[in-house]
Coordinates of C-alpha atoms in Angstrom, one line a residue:
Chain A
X2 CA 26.5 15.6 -4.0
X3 CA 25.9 14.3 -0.2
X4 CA 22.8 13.3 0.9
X5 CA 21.8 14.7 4.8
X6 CA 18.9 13.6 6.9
X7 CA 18.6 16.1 10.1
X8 CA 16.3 14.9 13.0
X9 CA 13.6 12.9 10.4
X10 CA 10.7 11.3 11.6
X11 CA 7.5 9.7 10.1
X12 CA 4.6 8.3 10.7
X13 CA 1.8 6.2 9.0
X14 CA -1.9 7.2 9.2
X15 CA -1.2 10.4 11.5
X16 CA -4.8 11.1 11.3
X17 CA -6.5 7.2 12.0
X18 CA -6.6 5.5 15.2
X19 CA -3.8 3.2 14.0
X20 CA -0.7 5.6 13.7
X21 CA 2.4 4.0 13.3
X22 CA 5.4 6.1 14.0
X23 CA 7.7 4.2 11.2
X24 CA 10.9 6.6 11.2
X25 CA 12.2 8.4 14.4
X26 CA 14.7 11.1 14.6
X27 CA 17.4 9.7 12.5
X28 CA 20.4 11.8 11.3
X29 CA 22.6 10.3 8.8
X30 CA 25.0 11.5 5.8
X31 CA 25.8 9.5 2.4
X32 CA 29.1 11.5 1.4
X33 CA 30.3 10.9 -2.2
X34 CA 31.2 7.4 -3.3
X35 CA 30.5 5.6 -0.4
X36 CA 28.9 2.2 -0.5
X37 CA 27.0 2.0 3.0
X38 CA 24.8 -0.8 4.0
X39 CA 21.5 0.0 5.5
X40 CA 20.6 -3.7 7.8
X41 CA 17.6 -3.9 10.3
X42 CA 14.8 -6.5 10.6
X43 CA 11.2 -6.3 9.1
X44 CA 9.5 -3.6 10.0
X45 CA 12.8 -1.8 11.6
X46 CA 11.5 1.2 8.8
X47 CA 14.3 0.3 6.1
X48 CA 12.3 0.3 3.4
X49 CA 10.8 3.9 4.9
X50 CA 13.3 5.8 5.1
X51 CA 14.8 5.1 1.9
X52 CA 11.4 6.2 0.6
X53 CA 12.6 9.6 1.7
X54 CA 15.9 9.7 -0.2
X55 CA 14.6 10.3 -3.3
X56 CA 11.3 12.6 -1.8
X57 CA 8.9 9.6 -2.2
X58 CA 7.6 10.0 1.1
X59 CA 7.5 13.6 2.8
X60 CA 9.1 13.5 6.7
X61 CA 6.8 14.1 9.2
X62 CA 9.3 16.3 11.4
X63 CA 13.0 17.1 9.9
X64 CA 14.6 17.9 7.1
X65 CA 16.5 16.1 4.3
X66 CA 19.4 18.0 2.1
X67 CA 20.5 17.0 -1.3
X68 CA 23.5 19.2 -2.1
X69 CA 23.0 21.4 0.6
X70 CA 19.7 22.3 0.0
X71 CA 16.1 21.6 1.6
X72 CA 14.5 18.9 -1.0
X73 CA 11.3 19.9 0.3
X74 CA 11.8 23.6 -0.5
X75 CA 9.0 24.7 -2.7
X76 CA 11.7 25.5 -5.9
X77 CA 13.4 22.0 -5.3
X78 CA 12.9 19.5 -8.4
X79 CA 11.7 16.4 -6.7
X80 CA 11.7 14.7 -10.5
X81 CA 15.3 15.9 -11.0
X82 CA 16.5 14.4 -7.4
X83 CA 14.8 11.3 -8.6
X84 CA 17.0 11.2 -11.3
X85 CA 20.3 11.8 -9.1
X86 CA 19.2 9.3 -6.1
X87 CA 18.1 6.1 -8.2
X88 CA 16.1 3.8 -6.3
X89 CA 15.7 0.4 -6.6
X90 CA 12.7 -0.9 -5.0
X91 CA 12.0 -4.2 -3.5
X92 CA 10.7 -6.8 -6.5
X93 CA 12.0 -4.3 -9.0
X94 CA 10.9 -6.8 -11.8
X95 CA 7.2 -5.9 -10.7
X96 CA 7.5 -2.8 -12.2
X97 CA 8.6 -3.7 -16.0
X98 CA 5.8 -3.0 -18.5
X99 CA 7.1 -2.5 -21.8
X100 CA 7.4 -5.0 -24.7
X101 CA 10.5 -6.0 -24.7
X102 CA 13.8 -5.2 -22.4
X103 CA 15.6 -2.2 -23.9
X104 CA 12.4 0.0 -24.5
X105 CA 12.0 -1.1 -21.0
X106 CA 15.1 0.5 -19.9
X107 CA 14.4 3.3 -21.8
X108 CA 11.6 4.7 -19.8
X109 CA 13.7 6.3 -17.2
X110 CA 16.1 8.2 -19.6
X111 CA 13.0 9.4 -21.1
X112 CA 11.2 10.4 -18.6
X113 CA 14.0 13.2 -17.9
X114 CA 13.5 14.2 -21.4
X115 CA 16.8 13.4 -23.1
X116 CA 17.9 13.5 -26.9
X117 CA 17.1 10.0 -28.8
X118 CA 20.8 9.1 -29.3
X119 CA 21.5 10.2 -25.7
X120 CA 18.5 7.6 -24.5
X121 CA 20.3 4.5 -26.5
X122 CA 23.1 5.1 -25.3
X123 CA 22.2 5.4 -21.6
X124 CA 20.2 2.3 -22.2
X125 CA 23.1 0.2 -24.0
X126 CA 25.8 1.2 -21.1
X127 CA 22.9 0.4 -18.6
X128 CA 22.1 -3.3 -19.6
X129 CA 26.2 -3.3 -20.2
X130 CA 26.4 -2.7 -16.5
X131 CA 24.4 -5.9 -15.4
X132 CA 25.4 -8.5 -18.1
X133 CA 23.1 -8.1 -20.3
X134 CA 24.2 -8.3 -24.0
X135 CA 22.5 -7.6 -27.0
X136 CA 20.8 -10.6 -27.9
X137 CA 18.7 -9.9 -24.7
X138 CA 17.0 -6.0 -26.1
X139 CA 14.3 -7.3 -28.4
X140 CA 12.9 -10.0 -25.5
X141 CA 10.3 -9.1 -23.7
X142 CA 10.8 -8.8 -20.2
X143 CA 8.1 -11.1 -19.0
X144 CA 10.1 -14.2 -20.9
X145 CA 13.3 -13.9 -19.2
X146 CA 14.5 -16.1 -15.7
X147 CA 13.9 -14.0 -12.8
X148 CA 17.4 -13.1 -11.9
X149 CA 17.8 -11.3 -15.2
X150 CA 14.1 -10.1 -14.6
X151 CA 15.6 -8.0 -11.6
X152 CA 18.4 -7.3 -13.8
X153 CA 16.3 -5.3 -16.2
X154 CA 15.1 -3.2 -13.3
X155 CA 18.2 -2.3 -12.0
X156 CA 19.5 -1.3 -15.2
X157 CA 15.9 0.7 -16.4
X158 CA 17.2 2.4 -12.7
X159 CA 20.9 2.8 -13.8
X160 CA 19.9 4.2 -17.2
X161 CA 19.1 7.3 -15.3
X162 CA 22.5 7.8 -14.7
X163 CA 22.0 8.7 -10.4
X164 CA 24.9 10.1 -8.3
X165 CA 23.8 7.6 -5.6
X166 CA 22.3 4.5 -6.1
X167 CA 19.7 2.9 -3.6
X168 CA 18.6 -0.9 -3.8
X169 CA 15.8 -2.1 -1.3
X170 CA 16.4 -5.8 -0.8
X171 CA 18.1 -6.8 -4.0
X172 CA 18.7 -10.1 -3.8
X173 CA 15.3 -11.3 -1.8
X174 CA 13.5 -13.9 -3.2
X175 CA 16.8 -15.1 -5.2
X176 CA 18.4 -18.1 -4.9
X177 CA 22.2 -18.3 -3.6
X178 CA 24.0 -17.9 -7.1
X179 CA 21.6 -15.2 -8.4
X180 CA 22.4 -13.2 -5.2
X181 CA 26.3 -13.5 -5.5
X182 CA 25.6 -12.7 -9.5
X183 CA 23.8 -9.2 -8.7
X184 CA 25.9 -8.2 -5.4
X185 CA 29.1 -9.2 -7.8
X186 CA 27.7 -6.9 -10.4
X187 CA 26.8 -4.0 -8.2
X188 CA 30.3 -3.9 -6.5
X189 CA 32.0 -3.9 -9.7
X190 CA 29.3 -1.1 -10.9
X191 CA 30.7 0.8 -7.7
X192 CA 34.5 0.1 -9.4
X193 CA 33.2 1.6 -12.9
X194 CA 31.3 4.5 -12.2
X195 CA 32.2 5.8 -8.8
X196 CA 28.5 6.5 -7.4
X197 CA 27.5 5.9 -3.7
X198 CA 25.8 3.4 -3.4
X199 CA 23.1 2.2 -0.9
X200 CA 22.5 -1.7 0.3
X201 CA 19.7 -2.5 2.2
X202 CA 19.0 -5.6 3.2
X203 CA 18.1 -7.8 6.4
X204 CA 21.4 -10.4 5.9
X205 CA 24.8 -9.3 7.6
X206 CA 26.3 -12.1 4.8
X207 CA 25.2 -10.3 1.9
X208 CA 26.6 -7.1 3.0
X209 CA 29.7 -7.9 5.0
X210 CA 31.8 -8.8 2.1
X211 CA 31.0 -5.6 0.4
X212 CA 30.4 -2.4 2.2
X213 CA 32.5 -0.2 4.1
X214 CA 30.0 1.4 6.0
X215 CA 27.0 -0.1 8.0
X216 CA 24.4 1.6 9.4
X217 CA 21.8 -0.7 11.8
X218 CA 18.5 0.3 12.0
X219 CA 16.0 -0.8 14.9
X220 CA 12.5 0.0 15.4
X221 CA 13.1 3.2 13.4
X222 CA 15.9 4.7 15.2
X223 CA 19.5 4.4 13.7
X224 CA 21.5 1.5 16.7
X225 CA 24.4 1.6 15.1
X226 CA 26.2 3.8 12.1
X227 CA 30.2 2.5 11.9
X228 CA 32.7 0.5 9.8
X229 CA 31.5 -2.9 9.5
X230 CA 34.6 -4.3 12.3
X231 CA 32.9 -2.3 14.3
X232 CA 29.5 -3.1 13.8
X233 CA 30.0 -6.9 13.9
X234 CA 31.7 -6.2 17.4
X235 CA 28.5 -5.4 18.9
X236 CA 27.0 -9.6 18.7
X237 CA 24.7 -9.6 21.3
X238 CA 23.2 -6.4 20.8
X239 CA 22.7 -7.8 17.1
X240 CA 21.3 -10.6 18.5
X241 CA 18.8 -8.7 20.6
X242 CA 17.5 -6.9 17.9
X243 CA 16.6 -10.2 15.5
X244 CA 20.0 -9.3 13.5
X245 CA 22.7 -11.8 13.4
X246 CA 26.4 -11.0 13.1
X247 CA 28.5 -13.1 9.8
X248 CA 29.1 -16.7 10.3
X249 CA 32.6 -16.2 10.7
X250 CA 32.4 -14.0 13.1
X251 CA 30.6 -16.4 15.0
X252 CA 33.7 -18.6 14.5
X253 CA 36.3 -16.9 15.2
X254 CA 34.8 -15.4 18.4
X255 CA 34.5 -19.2 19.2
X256 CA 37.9 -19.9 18.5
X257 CA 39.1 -16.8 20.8
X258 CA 37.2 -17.8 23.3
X259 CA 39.0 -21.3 23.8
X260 CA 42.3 -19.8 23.5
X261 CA 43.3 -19.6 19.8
X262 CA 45.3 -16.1 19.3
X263 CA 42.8 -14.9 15.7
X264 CA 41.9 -11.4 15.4
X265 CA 37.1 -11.5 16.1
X266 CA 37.0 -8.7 13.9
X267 CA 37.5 -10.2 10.6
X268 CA 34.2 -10.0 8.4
X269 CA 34.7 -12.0 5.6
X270 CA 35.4 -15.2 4.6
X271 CA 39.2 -14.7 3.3
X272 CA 40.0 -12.3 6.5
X273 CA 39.3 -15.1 8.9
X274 CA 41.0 -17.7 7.2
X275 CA 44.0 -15.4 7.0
X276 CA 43.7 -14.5 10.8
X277 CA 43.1 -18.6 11.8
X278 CA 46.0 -19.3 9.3
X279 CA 48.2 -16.9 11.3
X280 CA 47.1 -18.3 14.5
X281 CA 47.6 -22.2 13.8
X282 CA 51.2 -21.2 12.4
X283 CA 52.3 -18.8 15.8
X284 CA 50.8 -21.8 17.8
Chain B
X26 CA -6.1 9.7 -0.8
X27 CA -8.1 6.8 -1.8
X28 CA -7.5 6.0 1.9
X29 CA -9.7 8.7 2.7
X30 CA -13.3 7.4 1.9
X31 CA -14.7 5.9 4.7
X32 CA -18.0 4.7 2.8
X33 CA -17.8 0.9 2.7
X34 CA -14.8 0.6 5.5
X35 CA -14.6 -1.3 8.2
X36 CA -13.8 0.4 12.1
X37 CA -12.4 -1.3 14.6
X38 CA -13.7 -1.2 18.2
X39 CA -15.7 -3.4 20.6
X40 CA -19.7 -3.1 20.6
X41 CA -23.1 -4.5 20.8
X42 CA -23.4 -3.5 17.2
X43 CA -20.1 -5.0 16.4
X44 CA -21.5 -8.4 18.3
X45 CA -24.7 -9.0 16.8
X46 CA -24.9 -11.8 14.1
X47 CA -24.5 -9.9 10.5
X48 CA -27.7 -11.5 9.2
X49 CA -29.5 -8.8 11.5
X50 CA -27.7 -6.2 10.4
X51 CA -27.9 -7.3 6.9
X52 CA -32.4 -7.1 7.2
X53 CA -31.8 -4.1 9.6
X54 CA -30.1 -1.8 6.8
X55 CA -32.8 -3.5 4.2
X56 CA -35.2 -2.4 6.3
X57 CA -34.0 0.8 7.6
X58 CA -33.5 1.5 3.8
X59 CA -37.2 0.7 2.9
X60 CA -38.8 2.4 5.9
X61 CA -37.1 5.3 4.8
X62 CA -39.0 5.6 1.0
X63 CA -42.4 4.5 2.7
X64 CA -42.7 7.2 4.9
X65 CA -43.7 11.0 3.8
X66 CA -44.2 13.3 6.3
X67 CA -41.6 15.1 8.7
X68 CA -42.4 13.3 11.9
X69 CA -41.5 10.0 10.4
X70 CA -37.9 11.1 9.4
X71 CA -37.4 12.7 13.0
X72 CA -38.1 8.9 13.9
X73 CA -36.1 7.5 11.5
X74 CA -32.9 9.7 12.3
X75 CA -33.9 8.5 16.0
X76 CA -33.8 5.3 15.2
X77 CA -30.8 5.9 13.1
X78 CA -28.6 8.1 16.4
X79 CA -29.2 5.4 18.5
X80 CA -27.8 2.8 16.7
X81 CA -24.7 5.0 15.9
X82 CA -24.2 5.2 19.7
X83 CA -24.8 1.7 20.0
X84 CA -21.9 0.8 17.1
X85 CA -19.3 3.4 19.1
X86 CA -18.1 4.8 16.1
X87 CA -17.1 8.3 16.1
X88 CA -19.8 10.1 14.3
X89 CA -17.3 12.5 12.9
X90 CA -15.5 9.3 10.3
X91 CA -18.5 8.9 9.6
X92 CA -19.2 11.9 8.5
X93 CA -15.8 12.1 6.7
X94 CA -16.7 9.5 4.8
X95 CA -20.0 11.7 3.8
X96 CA -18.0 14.4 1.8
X97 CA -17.4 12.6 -1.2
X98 CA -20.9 12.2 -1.9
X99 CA -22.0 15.8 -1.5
X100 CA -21.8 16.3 -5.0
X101 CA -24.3 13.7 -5.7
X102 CA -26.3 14.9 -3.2
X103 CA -26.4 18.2 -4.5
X104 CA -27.1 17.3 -8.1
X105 CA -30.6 15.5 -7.4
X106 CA -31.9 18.1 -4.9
X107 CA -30.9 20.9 -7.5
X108 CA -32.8 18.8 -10.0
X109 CA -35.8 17.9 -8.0
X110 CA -35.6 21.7 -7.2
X111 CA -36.5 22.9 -10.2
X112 CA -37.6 20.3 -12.4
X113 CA -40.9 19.7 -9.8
X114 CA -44.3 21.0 -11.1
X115 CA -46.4 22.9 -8.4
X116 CA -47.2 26.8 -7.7
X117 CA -44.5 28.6 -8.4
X118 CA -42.7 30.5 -5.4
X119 CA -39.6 32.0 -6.8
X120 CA -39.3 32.2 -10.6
X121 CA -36.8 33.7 -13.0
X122 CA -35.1 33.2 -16.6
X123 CA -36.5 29.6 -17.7
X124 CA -36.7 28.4 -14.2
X125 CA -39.2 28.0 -11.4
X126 CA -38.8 27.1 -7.7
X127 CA -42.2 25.4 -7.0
X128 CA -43.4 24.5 -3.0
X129 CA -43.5 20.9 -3.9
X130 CA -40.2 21.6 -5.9
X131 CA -38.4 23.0 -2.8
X132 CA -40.8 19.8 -0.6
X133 CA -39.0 17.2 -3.2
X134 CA -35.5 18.4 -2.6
X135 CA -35.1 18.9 1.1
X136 CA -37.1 15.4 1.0
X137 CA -34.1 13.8 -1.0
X138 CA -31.4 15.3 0.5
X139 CA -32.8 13.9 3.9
X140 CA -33.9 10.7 2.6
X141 CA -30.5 10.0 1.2
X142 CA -28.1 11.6 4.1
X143 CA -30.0 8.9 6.4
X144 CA -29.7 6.3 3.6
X145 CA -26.1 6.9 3.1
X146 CA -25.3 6.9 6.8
X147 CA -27.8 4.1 7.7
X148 CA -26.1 1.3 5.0
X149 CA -22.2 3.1 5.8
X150 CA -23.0 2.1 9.9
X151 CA -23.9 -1.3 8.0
X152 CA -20.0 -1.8 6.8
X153 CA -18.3 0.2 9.6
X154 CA -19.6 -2.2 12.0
X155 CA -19.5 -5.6 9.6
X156 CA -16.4 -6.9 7.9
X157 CA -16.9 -7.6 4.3
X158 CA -16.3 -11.2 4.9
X159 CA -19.5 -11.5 7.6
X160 CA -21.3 -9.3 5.0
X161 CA -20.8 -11.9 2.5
X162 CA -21.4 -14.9 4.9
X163 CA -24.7 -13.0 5.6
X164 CA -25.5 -13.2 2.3
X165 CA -24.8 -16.8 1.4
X166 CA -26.7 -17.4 4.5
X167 CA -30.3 -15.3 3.5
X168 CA -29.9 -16.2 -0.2
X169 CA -29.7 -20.2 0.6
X170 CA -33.1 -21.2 -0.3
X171 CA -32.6 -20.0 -3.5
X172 CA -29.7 -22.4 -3.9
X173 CA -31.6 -24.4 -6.2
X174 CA -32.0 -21.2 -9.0
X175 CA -28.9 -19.3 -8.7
X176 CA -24.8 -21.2 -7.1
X177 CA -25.4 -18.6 -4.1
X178 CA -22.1 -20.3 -2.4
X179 CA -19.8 -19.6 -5.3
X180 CA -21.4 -15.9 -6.0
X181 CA -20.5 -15.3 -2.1
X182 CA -17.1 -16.6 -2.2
X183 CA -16.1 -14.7 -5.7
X184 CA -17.7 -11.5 -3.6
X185 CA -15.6 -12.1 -0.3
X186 CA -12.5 -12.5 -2.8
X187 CA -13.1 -9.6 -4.7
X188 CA -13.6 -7.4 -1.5
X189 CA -10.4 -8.7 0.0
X190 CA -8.7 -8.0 -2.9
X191 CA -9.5 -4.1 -2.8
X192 CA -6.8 -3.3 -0.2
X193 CA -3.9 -5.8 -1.9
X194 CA -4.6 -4.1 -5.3
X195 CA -4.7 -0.8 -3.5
X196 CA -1.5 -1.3 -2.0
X197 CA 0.1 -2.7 -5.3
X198 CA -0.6 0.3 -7.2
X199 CA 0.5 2.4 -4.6
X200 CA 3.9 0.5 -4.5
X201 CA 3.8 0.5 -8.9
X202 CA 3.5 4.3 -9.1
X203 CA 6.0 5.0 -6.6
X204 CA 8.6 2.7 -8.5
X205 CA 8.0 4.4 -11.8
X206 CA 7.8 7.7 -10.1
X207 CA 11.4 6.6 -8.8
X208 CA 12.0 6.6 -13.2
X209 CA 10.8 9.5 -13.3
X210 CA 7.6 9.3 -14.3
X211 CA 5.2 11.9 -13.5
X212 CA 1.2 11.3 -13.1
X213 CA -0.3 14.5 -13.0
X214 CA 1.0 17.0 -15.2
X215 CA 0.0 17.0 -19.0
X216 CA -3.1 17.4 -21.1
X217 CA -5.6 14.2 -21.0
X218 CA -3.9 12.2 -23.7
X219 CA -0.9 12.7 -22.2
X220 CA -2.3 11.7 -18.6
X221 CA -3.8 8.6 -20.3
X222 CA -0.8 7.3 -21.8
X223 CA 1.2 7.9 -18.4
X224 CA -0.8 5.4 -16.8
X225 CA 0.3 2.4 -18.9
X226 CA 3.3 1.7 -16.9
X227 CA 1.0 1.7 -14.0
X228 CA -1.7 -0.5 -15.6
X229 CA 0.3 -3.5 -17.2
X230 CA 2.1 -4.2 -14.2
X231 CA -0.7 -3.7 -12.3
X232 CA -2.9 -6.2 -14.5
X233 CA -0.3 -8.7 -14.9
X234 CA 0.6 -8.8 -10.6
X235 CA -3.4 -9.0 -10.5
X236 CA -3.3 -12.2 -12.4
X237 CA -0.3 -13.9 -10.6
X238 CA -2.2 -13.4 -7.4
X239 CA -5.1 -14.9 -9.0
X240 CA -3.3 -17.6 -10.4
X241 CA -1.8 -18.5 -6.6
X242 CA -4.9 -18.2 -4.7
X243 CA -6.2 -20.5 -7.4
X244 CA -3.6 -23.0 -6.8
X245 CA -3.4 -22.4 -2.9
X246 CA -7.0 -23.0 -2.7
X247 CA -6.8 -26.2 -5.0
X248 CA -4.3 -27.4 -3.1
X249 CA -6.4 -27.3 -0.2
X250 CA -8.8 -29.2 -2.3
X251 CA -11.8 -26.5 -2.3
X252 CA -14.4 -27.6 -4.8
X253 CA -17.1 -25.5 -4.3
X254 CA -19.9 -25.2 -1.8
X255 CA -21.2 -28.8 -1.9
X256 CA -21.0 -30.5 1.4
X257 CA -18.9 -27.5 3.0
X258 CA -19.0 -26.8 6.5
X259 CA -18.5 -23.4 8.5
X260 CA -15.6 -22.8 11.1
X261 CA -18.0 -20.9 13.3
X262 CA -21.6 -21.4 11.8
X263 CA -23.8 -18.1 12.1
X264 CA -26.4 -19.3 15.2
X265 CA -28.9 -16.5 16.6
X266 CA -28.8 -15.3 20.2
X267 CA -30.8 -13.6 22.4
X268 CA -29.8 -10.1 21.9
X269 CA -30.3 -11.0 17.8
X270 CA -33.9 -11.6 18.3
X271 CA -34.6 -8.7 20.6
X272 CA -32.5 -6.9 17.5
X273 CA -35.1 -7.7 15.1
X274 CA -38.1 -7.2 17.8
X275 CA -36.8 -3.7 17.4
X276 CA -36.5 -3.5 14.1
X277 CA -40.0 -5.2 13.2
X278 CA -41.4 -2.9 15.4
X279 CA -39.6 0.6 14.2
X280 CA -40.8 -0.6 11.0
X281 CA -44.4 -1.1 12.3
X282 CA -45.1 2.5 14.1
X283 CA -43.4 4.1 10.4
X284 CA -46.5 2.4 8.7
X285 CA -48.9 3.2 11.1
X286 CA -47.4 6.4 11.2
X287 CA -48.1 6.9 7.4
X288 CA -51.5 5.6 7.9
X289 CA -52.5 8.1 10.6
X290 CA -50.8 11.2 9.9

C-alpha cells in the first residue's frame, strides 16, 4: 500500500501575477509501516505537499501513485484514498462540529458509508487509541481542554481506519506535556496497528526520539531524505536552512570536539548519555 | 473559484491612479456613476467610455482582469436588456407569439447594457486601484459633517473590519472543507437536502472560528485601549495635493460638457 511521488511540482495562483511555485520536483516513497518525519521551516511547502497525499491538492507537473496506480487517473476514488491516507491537519480541533465527542468521531466512518455497528465500533477503538475513555463520548467537544480537543480530531481521523497516517504539526500550539502526551500516543498507535505513519513538524526534538526516517524539506525541494543519524550529521547545513539539529547533538559534538571519545551521532536523550557514560568510564 | 471574481479586488501595481488621495476617487466614481444616467444620446456615452479608457490607462491595470472580473455579471446584464427588450412600449419592429420587439424596446436595452458595462467597469477601476481600508478612510472622511446625526467613525471602522475579514474567512473555509473532505466528506454530489445538510460541518466550525477571531480582535483592540472615534488621530491624515485638485478640475469639467451636452444635442 506505498505511497510514490514522481517528479511533483506545484504552484499557487499559476494564472495571477503573484505565482508561488510552493512544491518543486520532489520524488519520495512511504513503504509500508514506516514512521518518517517530514521537518522543514515555514513556508519550506510541508504543509503542501502533504496536501497531495491524500489528492487534496492536484500537482501542477508529476504524478503521485497510491498502490501502484495514478491517483489522478480519471477511475481513481479520490474519497476512498482519503480513507486509506488519513490526514491530520494543522489545528485539527478547528474542524469538530458535532454535539458531543463520539458523534463527532463518527463522521468519518460514516462518510465511507459503513454499517451502524461497524461505525461504533470504529469510533470506540478510535477514542481507545488516544486515551479517551467512555465518560468522555456524551461531552461536547467544545467543553473539553485543548489537548484532548486535538485528541478528538485525531481519533474522528483514526476512525477511518487509514493504511498511512499523516499529522500536519500535531503538537503546535501545545504546551510541553500535551506534546509528549500525543507524540507518546502516536508511537504506541504505530506499535498497535502497524500503519505508516507521517510526522511533520518544524522541531528536530519532537521527531528525533521517534522516527526512523527523516526527510528535510527546503524551499520546496526535498535537502535531505535519510535515517535520522544521518540527517542530524549534516548541522550546518541544518543551520543554514533555519532548522536546528537535537540539543544533544549539539552536546556531544561539543564534547568531541574538546577531546572526549562519544559517538556525535546519537539522537536521543538516552543514546547520548549511554555514549558520554561509555566515554567518562574508557577515560 | 471564489478567487476568481475580480469585482471589488484590489491590484497591485504603481500609478497615478493608485497615488491620488481616495476621496477623489471616491466623488470620481459618484460622479462618473451619475453622469452616466444623466446623459441620453450616443455621443455622450462615446465620451463617457473616453473618459472611462483613459483613466484605465492611467490606473495600469491590465484591461483583460478587468474584464475577467466582468463575466460573472453577464447574466445580470442579460436579464435587464432581455426585459427592457420586450417589455418597452413603442412601434413594433419584430413581433411574434405574445411578444414584441419595439424601436424604443431595442433603444432601452442596448442603452442598459451600455450604461451598466461602463457602470460596472467605472466603480470596479474604483476598488482595483483603492484598498478597502482607504475606501473606508474616504468615507469617514466625506461623511464627517454628518458626525453629529449618524457615529460615522464607528460605521467606518465596523466596514474596514468586515472587508478585512472577507479574505481570513475565505481562507478558513477553504482550510474547513478540506479537513472534512480529508473525513470524507463530500460537497457536491447529492440532491439539495442532501447538499444542505453536508454543509453543517462546514458552517459550525466555520461560525464558531468567526467568533473567536472576533472575540480576540475585541480584546486586542481593548487592550490597546480603542474607545471609539472621540479624540482619535490618523497615522497619515488624508491632505490634498496638487495633482488631487487638477483630478477633480477634470472631473468637474467631464461632468460639465455631459450636461451641456444633454442640453444641446
Amino acid at each position: 500500500m506505498s505511497l510514490k511521488l514522481e517528479h511533483v511540482s506545484y504552484v499557487y495562483g499559476s494564472d495571477t501575477n503573484l505565482a508561488v511555485c510552493a512544491l518543486r520536483d520532489i520524488c519520495l516513497e512511504i513503504p509500508d509501516g514506516q514512521f518518517l518525519g517530514l521537518i522543514g521551516h515555514t513556508g519550506s511547502g510541508k504543509s503542501t505537499l502533504v496536501q497531495h497525499l491524500n489528492g487534496l491538492l492536484e500537482p501542477t507537473e508529476g504524478k503521485i501513485f497510491y498502490d501502484g496506480r495514478d491517483i489522478w487517473d480519471k477511475d481513481f476514488s479520490r474519497r476512498e484514498l482519503r480513507s486509506n491516507v488519513g490526514l491530520v491537519f494543522q489545528y485539527p480541533e478547528h474542524q469538530l462540529f458535532e454535539v458531543d465527542v463520539f458523534s463527532d468521531v463518527c463522521y468519518g466512518p460514516k462518510n465511507l458509508g459503513l454499517p451502524e455497528e461497524e461505525i461504533r465500533a470504529r469510533a470506540r477503538r478510535a477514542l481507545d487509541l488516544v486515551g479517551l475513555s467512555k465518560e468522555y463520548d456524551k461531552q461536547s467537544p467544545f467543553e473539553l481542554s485543548g489537548g484532548q480537543k486535538r485528541r478528538v480530531a485525531i481519533a474522528g481521523v483514526l476512525a477511518m481506519q487509514p493504511k498511512i497516517l499523516v499529522l500536519d504539526e500535531p503538537t503546535a500550539g501545545l504546551d510541553p506535556k500535551g506534546r509528549d502526551e500525543i507524540l507518546g500516543q502516536i508511537a504506541h498507535l504505530k506499535r498497535e496497528t502497524g500503519i505508516s505513519v507521517v510526522l511533520v513538524s518544524h522541531s528536530m526534538e519532537d521527531v528525533a526520539n521517534y522516527v526512523e526516517r527523516i526527510v528535510v524539506m527546503n524551499r520546496g525541494s526535498v535537502l535531505f531524505d535519510d535515517a535520522p543519524r544521518a540527517v542530524f550529521g549534516h548541522v550546518k547545513e541544518l543551520e543554514e536552512v533555519g532548522l536546528a539539529a537535537p540539543q544533544v547533538t549539539y552536546i556531544l559534538h561539543n564534547l568531541a570536539e574538546n577531546g572526549f571519545a562519544v559517538d556525535r551521532h546519537a539522537t536521543t536523550i538516552k543514546e547520548a548519555r549511554d555514549t558520554i557514560l561509555a566515554a567518562l568510564r574508557s577515560g | 473559484m471564489i478567487r476568481d471574481i475580480t469585482l471589488g479586488q484590489y491590484y497591485q501595481t504603481e500609478s497615478v491612479l493608485h497615488r491620488m488621495d481616495c476621496r477623489v476617487k471616491l466623488v470620481g466614481t459618484l460622479v462618473f456613476i451619475i453622469s452616466l444616467f444623466v446623459v441620453e444620446n450616443w455621443w455622450s456615452y462615446v465620451l463617457a467610455a473616453l473618459f472611462l479608457a483613459l483613466c484605465i490607462r492611467l490606473s495600469r491595470v491590465p484591461f483583460r482582469f478587468m474584464v475577467k472580473g466582468m463575466k460573472s455579471i453577464v447574466f445580470l446584464m442579460l436579464f435587464a436588456a432581455v426585459f427592457n427588450l420586450f417589455l418597452t412600449p413603442g412601434t413594433p419592429v419584430v413581433s411574434f407569439w405574445k411578444l414584441r420587439i419595439t424601436d424604443a424596446g431595442i433603444r432601452m436595452a442596448l442603452q442598459m447594457a451600455v450604461r451598466l458595462t461602463l457602470l460596472i467597469i467605472g466603480s470596479s477601476l474604483m476598488t482595483l486601484t483603492t484598498t478597502p481600508n482607504q475606501l473606508t478612510n474616504a468615507i469617514e472622511r466625506l461623511l464627517k459633517p454628518l458626525g453629529f446625526l449618524i457615529p460615522v467613525h464607528e460605521i467606518a471602522m465596523m466596514m474596514s473590519i468586515a472587508l478585512r475579514f472577507i479574505p481570513i474567512l475565505m481562507e478558513e473555509t477553504d482550510k474547513i472543507m478540506k479537513a472534512q473532505m480529508a473525513r470524507g466528506a463530500d460537497f457536491e454530489s447529492g440532491n439539495l437536502v442532501k447538499k444542505v445538510r453536508s454543509m453543517v460541518p462546514l458552517l459550525v466550525p466555520l461560525f464558531i472560528s468567526a467568533f473567536r477571531r472576533a472575540n480576540d480582535l475585541a480584546m486586542a483592540m481593548e487592550a490597546r485601549c480603542y474607545h471609539g472615534g472621540k479624540g482619535r488621530t490618523q497615522m497619515k491624515p488624508l491632505v490634498y495635493g496638487g495633482r488631487d485638485y487638477a483630478a477633480y478640475g477634470m472631473m468637474w469639467a467631464y461632468l460639465g460638457l455631459c450636461i451641456v451636452m444633454r442640453i444641446v444635442l
